C-alpha positions as semicolon CSV with decimal commas, in nm:
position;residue;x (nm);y (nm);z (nm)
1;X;-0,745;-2,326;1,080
2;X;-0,599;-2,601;0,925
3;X;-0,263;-2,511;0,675
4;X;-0,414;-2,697;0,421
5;X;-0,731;-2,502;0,429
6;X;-0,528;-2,200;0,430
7;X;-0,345;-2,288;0,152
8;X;-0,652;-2,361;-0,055
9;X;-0,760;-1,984;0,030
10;X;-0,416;-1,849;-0,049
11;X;-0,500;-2,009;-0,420
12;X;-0,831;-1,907;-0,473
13;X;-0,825;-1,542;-0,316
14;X;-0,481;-1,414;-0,364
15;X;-0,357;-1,651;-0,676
16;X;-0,076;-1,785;-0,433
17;X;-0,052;-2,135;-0,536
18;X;0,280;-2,204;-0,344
19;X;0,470;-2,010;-0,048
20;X;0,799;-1,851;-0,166
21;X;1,117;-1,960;0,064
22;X;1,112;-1,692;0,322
23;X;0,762;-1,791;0,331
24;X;0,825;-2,165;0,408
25;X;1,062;-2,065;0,667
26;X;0,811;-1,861;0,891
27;X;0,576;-2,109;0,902
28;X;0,853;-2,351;1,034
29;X;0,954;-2,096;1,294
30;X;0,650;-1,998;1,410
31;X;0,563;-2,371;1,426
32;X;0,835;-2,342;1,766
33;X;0,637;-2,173;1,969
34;X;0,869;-1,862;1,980
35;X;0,850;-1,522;1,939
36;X;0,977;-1,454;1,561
37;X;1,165;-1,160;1,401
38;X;1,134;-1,109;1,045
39;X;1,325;-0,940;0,810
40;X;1,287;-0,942;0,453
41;X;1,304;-0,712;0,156
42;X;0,977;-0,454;0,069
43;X;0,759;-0,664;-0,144
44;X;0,856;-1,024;-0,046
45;X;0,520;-1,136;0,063
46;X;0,581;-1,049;0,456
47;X;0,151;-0,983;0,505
48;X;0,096;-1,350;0,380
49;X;0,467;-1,494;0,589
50;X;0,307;-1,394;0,889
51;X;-0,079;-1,395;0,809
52;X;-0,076;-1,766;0,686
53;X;0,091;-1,929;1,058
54;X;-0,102;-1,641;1,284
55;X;-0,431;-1,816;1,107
56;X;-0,280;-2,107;1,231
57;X;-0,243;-2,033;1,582
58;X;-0,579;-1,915;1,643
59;X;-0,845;-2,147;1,818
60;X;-1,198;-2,187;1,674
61;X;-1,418;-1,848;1,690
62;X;-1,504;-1,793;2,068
63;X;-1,631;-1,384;2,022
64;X;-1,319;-1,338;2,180
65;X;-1,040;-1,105;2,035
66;X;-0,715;-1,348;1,996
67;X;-0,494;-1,201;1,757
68;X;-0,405;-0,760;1,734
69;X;-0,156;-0,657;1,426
70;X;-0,037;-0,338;1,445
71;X;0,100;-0,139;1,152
72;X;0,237;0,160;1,126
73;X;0,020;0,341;0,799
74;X;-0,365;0,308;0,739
75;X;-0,260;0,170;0,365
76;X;-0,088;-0,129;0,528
77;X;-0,354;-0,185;0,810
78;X;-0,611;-0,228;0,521
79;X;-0,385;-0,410;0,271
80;X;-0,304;-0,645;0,584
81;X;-0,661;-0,717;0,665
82;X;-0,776;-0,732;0,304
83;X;-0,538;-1,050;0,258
84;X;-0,630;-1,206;0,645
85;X;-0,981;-1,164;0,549
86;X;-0,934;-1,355;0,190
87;X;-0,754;-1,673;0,384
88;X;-0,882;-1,632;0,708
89;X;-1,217;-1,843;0,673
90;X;-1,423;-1,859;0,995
91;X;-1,237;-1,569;1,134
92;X;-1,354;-1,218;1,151
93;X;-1,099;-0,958;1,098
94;X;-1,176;-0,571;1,167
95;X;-0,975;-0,262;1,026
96;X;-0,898;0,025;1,300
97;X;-0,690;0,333;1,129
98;X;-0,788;0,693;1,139
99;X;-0,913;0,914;0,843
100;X;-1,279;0,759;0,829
101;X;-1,544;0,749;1,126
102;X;-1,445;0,627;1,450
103;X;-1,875;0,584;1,445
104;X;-1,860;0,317;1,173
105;X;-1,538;0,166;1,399
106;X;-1,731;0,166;1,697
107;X;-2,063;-0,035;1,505
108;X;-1,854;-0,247;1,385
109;X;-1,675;-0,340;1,719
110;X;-2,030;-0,476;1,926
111;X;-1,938;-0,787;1,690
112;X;-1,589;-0,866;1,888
113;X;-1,323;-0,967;1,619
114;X;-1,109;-1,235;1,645
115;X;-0,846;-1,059;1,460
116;X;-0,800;-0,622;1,468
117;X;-0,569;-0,516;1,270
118;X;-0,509;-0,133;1,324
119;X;-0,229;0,161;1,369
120;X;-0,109;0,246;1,718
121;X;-0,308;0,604;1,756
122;X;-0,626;0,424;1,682
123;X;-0,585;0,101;1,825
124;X;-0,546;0,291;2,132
125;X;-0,773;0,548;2,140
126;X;-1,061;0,267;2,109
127;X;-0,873;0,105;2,433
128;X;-0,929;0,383;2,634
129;X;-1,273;0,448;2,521
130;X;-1,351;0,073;2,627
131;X;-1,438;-0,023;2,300
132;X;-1,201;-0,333;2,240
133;X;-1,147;-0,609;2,565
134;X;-0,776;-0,675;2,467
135;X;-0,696;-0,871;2,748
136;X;-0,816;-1,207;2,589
137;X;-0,514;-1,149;2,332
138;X;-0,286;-1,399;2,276
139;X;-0,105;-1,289;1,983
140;X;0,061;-0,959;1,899
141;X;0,222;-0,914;1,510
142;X;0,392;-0,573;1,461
143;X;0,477;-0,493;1,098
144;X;0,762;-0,260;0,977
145;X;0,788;-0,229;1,362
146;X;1,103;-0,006;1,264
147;X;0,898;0,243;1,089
148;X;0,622;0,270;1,371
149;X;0,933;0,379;1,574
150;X;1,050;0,627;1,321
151;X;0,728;0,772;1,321
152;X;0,738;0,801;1,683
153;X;0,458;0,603;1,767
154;X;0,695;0,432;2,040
155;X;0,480;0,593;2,345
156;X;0,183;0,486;2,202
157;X;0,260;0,095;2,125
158;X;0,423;0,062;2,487
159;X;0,049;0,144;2,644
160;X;-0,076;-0,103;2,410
161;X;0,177;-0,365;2,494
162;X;0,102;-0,288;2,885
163;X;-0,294;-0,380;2,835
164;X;-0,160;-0,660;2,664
165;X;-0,116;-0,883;2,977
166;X;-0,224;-1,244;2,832
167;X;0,050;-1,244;2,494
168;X;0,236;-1,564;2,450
169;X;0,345;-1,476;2,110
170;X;0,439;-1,179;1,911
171;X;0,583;-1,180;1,578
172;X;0,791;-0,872;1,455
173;X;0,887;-0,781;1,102
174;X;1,101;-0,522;0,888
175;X;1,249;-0,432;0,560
176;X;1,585;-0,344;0,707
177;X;1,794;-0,450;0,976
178;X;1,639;-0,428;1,293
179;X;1,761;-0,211;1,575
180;X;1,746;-0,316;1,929
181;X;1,410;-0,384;2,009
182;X;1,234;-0,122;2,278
183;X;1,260;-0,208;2,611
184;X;0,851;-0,179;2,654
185;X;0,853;-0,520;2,385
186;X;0,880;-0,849;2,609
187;X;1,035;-1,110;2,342
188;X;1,208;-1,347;2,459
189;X;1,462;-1,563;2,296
190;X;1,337;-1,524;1,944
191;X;1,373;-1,691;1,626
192;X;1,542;-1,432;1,320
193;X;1,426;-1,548;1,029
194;X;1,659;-1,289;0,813
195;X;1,616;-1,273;0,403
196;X;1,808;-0,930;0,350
197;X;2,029;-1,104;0,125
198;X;1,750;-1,128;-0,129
199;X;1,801;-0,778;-0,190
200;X;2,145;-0,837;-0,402
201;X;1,870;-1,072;-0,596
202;X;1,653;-0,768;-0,655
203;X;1,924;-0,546;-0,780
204;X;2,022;-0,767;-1,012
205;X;1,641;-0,741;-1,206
206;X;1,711;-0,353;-1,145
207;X;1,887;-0,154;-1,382
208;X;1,973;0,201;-1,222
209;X;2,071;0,523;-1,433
210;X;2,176;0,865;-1,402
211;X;1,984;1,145;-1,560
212;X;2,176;1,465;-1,568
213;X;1,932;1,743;-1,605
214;X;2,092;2,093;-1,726
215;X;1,875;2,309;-1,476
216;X;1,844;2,298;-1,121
217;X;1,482;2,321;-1,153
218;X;1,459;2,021;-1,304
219;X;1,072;1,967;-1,441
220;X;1,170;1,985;-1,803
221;X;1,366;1,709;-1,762
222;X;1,127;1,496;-1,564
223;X;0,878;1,525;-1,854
224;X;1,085;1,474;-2,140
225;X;1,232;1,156;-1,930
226;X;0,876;1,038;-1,924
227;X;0,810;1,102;-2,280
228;X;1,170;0,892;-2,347
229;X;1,035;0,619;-2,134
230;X;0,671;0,586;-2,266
231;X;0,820;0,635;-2,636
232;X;0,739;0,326;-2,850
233;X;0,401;0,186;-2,587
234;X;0,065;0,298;-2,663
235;X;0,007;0,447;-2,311
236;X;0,266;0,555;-2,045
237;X;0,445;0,272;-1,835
238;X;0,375;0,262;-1,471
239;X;0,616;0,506;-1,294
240;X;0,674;0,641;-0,908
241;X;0,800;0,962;-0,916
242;X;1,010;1,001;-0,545
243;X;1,032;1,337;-0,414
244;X;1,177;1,442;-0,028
245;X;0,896;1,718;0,030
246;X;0,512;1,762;0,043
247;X;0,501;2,120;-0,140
248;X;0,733;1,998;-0,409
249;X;0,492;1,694;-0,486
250;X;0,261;1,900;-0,515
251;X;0,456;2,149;-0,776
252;X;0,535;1,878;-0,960
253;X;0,155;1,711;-1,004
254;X;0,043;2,028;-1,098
255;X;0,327;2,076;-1,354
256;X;0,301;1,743;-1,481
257;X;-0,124;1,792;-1,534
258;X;-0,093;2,067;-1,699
259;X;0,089;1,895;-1,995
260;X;-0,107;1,628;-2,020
261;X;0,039;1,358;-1,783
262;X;-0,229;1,108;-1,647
263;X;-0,053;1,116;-1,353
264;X;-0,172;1,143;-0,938
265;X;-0,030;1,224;-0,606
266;X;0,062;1,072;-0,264
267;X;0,181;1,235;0,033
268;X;0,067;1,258;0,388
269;X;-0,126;1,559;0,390
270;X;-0,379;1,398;0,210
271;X;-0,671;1,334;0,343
272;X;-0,788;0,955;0,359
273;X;-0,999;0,946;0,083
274;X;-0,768;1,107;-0,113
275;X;-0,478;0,876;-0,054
276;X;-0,715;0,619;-0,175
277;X;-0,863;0,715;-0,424
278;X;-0,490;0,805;-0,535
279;X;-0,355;0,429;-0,492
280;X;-0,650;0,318;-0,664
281;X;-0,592;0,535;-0,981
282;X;-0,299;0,447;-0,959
283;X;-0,323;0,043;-0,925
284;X;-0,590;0,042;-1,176
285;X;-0,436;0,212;-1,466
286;X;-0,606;0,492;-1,505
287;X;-0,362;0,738;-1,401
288;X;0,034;0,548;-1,406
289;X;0,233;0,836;-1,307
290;X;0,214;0,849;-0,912
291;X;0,408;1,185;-0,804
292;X;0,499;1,070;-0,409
293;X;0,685;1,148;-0,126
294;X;0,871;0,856;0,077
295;X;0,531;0,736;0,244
296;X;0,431;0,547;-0,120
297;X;0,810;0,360;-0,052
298;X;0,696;0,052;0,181
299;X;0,394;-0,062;0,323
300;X;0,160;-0,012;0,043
301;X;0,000;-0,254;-0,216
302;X;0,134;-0,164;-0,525
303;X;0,237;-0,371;-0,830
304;X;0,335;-0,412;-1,173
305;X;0,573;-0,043;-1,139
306;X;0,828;-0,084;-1,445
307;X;0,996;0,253;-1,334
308;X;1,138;0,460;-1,036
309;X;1,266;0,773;-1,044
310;X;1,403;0,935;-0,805
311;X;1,366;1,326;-0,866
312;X;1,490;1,449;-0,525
313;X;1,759;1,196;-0,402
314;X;1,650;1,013;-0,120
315;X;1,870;1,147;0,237
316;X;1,924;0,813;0,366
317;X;2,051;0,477;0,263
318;X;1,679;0,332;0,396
319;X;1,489;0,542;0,168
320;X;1,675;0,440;-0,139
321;X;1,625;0,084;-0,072
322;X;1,269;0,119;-0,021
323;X;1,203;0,325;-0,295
324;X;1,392;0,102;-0,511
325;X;1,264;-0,184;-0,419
326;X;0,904;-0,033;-0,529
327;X;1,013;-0,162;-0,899
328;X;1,115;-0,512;-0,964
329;X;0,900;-0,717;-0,750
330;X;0,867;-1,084;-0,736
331;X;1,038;-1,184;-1,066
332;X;1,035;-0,894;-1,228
333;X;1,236;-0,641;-1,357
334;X;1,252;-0,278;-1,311
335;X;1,445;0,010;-1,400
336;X;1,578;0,364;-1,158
337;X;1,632;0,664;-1,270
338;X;1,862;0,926;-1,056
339;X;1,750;1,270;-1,192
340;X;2,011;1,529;-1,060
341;X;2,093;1,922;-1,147
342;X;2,419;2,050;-1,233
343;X;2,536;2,065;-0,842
344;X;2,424;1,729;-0,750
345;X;2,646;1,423;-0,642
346;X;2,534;1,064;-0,618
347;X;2,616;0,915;-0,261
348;X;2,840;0,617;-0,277
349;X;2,541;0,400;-0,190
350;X;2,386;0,482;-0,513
351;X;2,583;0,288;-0,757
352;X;2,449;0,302;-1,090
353;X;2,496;0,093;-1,402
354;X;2,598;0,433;-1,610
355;X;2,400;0,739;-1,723
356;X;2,093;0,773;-1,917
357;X;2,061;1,013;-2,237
358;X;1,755;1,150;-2,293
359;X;1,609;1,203;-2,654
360;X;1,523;1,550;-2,708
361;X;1,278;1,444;-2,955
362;X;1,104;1,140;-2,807
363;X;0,734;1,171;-2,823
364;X;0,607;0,882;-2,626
365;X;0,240;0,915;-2,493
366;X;0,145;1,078;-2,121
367;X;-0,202;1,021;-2,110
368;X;-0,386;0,690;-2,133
369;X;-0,738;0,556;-2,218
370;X;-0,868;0,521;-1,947
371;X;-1,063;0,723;-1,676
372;X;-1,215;0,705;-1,310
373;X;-1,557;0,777;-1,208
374;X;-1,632;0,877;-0,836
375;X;-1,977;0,754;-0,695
376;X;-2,109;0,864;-0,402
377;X;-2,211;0,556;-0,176
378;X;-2,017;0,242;-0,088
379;X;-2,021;-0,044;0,158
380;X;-2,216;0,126;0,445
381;X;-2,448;0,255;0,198
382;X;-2,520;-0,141;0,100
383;X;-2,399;-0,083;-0,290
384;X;-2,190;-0,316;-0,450
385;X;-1,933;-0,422;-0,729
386;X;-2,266;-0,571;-0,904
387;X;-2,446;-0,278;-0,809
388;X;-2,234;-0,066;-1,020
389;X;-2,149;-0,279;-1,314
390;X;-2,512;-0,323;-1,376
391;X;-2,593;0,018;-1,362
392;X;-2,336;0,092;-1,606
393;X;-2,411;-0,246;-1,892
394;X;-2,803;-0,248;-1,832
395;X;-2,904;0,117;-1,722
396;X;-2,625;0,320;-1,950
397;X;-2,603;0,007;-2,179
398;X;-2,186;0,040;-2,226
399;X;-2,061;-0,344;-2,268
400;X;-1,897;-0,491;-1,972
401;X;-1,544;-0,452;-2,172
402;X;-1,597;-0,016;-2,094
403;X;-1,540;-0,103;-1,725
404;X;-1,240;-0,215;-1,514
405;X;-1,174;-0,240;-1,169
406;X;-1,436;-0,103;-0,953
407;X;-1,348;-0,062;-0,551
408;X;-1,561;-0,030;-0,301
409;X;-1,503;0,136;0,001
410;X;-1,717;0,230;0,342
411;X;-1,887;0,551;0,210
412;X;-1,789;0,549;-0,196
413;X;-1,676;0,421;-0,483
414;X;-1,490;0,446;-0,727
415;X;-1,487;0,273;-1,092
416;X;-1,207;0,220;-1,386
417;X;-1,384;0,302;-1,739
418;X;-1,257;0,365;-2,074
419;X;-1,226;0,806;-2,105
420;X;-1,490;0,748;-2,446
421;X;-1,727;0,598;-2,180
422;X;-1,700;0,807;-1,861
423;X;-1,935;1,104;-1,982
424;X;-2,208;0,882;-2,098
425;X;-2,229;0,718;-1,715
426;X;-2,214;1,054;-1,566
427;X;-2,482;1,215;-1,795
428;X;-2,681;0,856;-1,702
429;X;-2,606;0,943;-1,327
430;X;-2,828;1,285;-1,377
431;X;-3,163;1,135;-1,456
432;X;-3,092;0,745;-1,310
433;X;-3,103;0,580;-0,967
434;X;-2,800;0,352;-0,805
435;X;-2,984;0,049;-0,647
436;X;-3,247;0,280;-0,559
437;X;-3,055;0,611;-0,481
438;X;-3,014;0,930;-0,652
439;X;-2,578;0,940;-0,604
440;X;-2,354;1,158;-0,702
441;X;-2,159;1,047;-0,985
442;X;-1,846;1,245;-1,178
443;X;-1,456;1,223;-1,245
444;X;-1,241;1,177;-0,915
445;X;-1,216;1,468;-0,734
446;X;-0,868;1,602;-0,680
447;X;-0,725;1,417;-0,896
């Protein structure tokens, strides 16, 4: 594809109408012919550094695979192929990640890609079925390689690489310093393009404060925090709630529901629609709490969070940066909140710019307006954004202004409406057909 072409997609699709510096400088290193390293700060626009010269290097549609990115979460494979798919034109990109049917994978694959993007387990399980002819590859990207190696996917990428016998470029990128690179990865003389330094930028939109809570159990505090921060807005500000465990999310959600909070939750033990259909209440509005453990901290697509707060401190250096840099993104600014019990020490790391007092009588609002609606058919099931909105304005007849985002994924969907309206669609739901189809219709499960 042409860069100017590209450029025109960026625009239109993702409301990029110019490349950010660290942005500009990829697309004159990859212009070298080298392999590339990248490292730049969580939320600097790394998908679209790397997505807009890979579109670049790839030769007209063939039915030949030519490019593979590999991430290390199923959140970032589809965020990644979501944007590629936006500015990639001619080029068909396909999604590989466990969690949904490897059936609907393997359909999908008798149309050969010119672009997969996928996570190591899957990737390679669908090479050693003999689903994917790799070989034709030219061009390997591996995201947040660091964090596939944390995660120990390390055996699986270095069977990938080894099928991989026609690369002549790879482009690597991370959120922190890289480590040495894995023996298994063949660069060769590569170009650093390093933007670290932008994080001393990004604390300086950050404002970080203690929050001394009097009990070690420290839920009390949590809420009335929230109720200080929301006091004085008409709904509750968008908020990541960090915690180190699974079972203590969980606590905490279910604390936090049962007073009221429109908040969800985020961990790995989730199952894939349920991490989804998290993010999406939580990117929509509808529920701006999001209790999570360290896997919401990079690699998702998530904007607009005006507060952190870290209710477990984070055991490593790495996981405060990320989790910071979930708040102030692109020009924004943000604000952290270190929530510790009467035993609790900051690390030196954690430099804050002095402690927070909370109001004991602040009243601000936890829940919202707003409300999600699960429906039970999607993509595969040939229903559509259109689909749904004019069920909901012609067959309910609620105005258009009741409904907000509505995403559609492979098997359902799920739809942003204001809480007055959600029982009138469901009632609708009862008697009324979808395009067609009795679906099942009702408030997000889980949730």
């Amino acid at each position: 594809m042409k860069e100017k072409e590209i450029r025109t997609l960026l625009a239109q699709k993702e409301g990029i109408e110019e490349l950010n510096p660290m942005q500009e400088k990829m697309l004159q290193a990859c212009a070298e012919k080298r392999d590339v390293i990248l490292l730049s700060p969580t939320g600097s626009g790394k998908t679209v550094a790397f997505g807009v010269p890979l579109l670049k290097m790839l030769k007209d549609p063939t039915g030949r695979l030519q490019a593979i990115v590999i991430a290390p979460s199923r959140e970032l494979v589809t965020q990644i192929a979501g944007v590629l798919r936006n500015i990639g034109g001619p080029f068909r990109v396909l999604a590989l990640y466990g969690g949904h049917k490897v059936e609907d994978e393997i359909n999908s694959l008798r149309v050969v890609p010119d672009i997969i993007v996928a996570t190591p387990g899957r990737l390679l399980d669908h090479i050693k079925r003999g689903n994917i002819d790799v070989l034709p590859t030219r061009i390997l990207v591996l995201d947040e390689f660091d964090k596939s190696l944390e995660l120990g996917f390390e055996e699986d990428m270095s069977k990938i690489v080894k099928c991989l016998k026609n690369v002549s470029r790879i482009i690597l990128t991370s959120a922190t310093d890289a480590p040495s690179l894995p023996d298994f990865l063949p660069v060769k003389d590569p170009i650093v393009v390093n933007f670290l330094d932008n994080n001393r930028k990004l604390r300086s939109r950050m404002e970080v404060r203690r929050v001394q809570s009097d009990g070690k159990d420290k839920l009390d505090s949590l809420l009335l925090l929230l109720r200080n921060l929301s006091k004085g807005h008409e709904e509750p500000e968008r908020t990541i709630i960090f915690v180190n465990h699974r079972e203590s999310a969980e606590r905490i959600y279910a604390y936090l529901r049962s007073r009221g909070v429109a908040c969800t939750l985020y961990h790995g033990a989730l199952d894939q629609r349920q991490r989804e259909s998290s993010l999406e209440a939580f990117n929509s509005g509808a529920r701006p709490i999001l209790v999570a453990t360290d896997l919401a901290a990079r690699g998702l697509d998530i904007e607009g969070v005006r507060n952190v707060v870290h209710y477990h401190l984070p055991l490593t250096p790495e996981a405060y940066t990320h989790r910071n840099g979930r708040t102030a993104r692109v020009a924004n600014a943000g604000n952290v909140y270190l929530l510790t019990g009467p035993d609790e020490e900051l690390k030196d790391y954690m430099v804050t710019d002095g402690d927070y007092s909370l109001d004991a009588s602040a009243d601000g609002p936890l829940a919202n307006s707003r409300e999600v609606i699960f429906i039970g058919g999607g993509k595969r099931e040939k229903l559509s954004k259109g689909d749904i909105l004019g069920f909901i304005t012609k067959d309910v007849g609620l105005p258009g202004s009741d409904v907000g985002r509505i995403a559609v994924y492979d098997h359902y969907s799920l739809v942003n409406v204001s809480r007055q309206a959600a029982p009138a669609i469901i009632d609708a739901a009862k008697s009324r057909k979808i395009k067609g189809e009795k679906r099942r219709v009702g408030y997000l499960e889980s949730l």
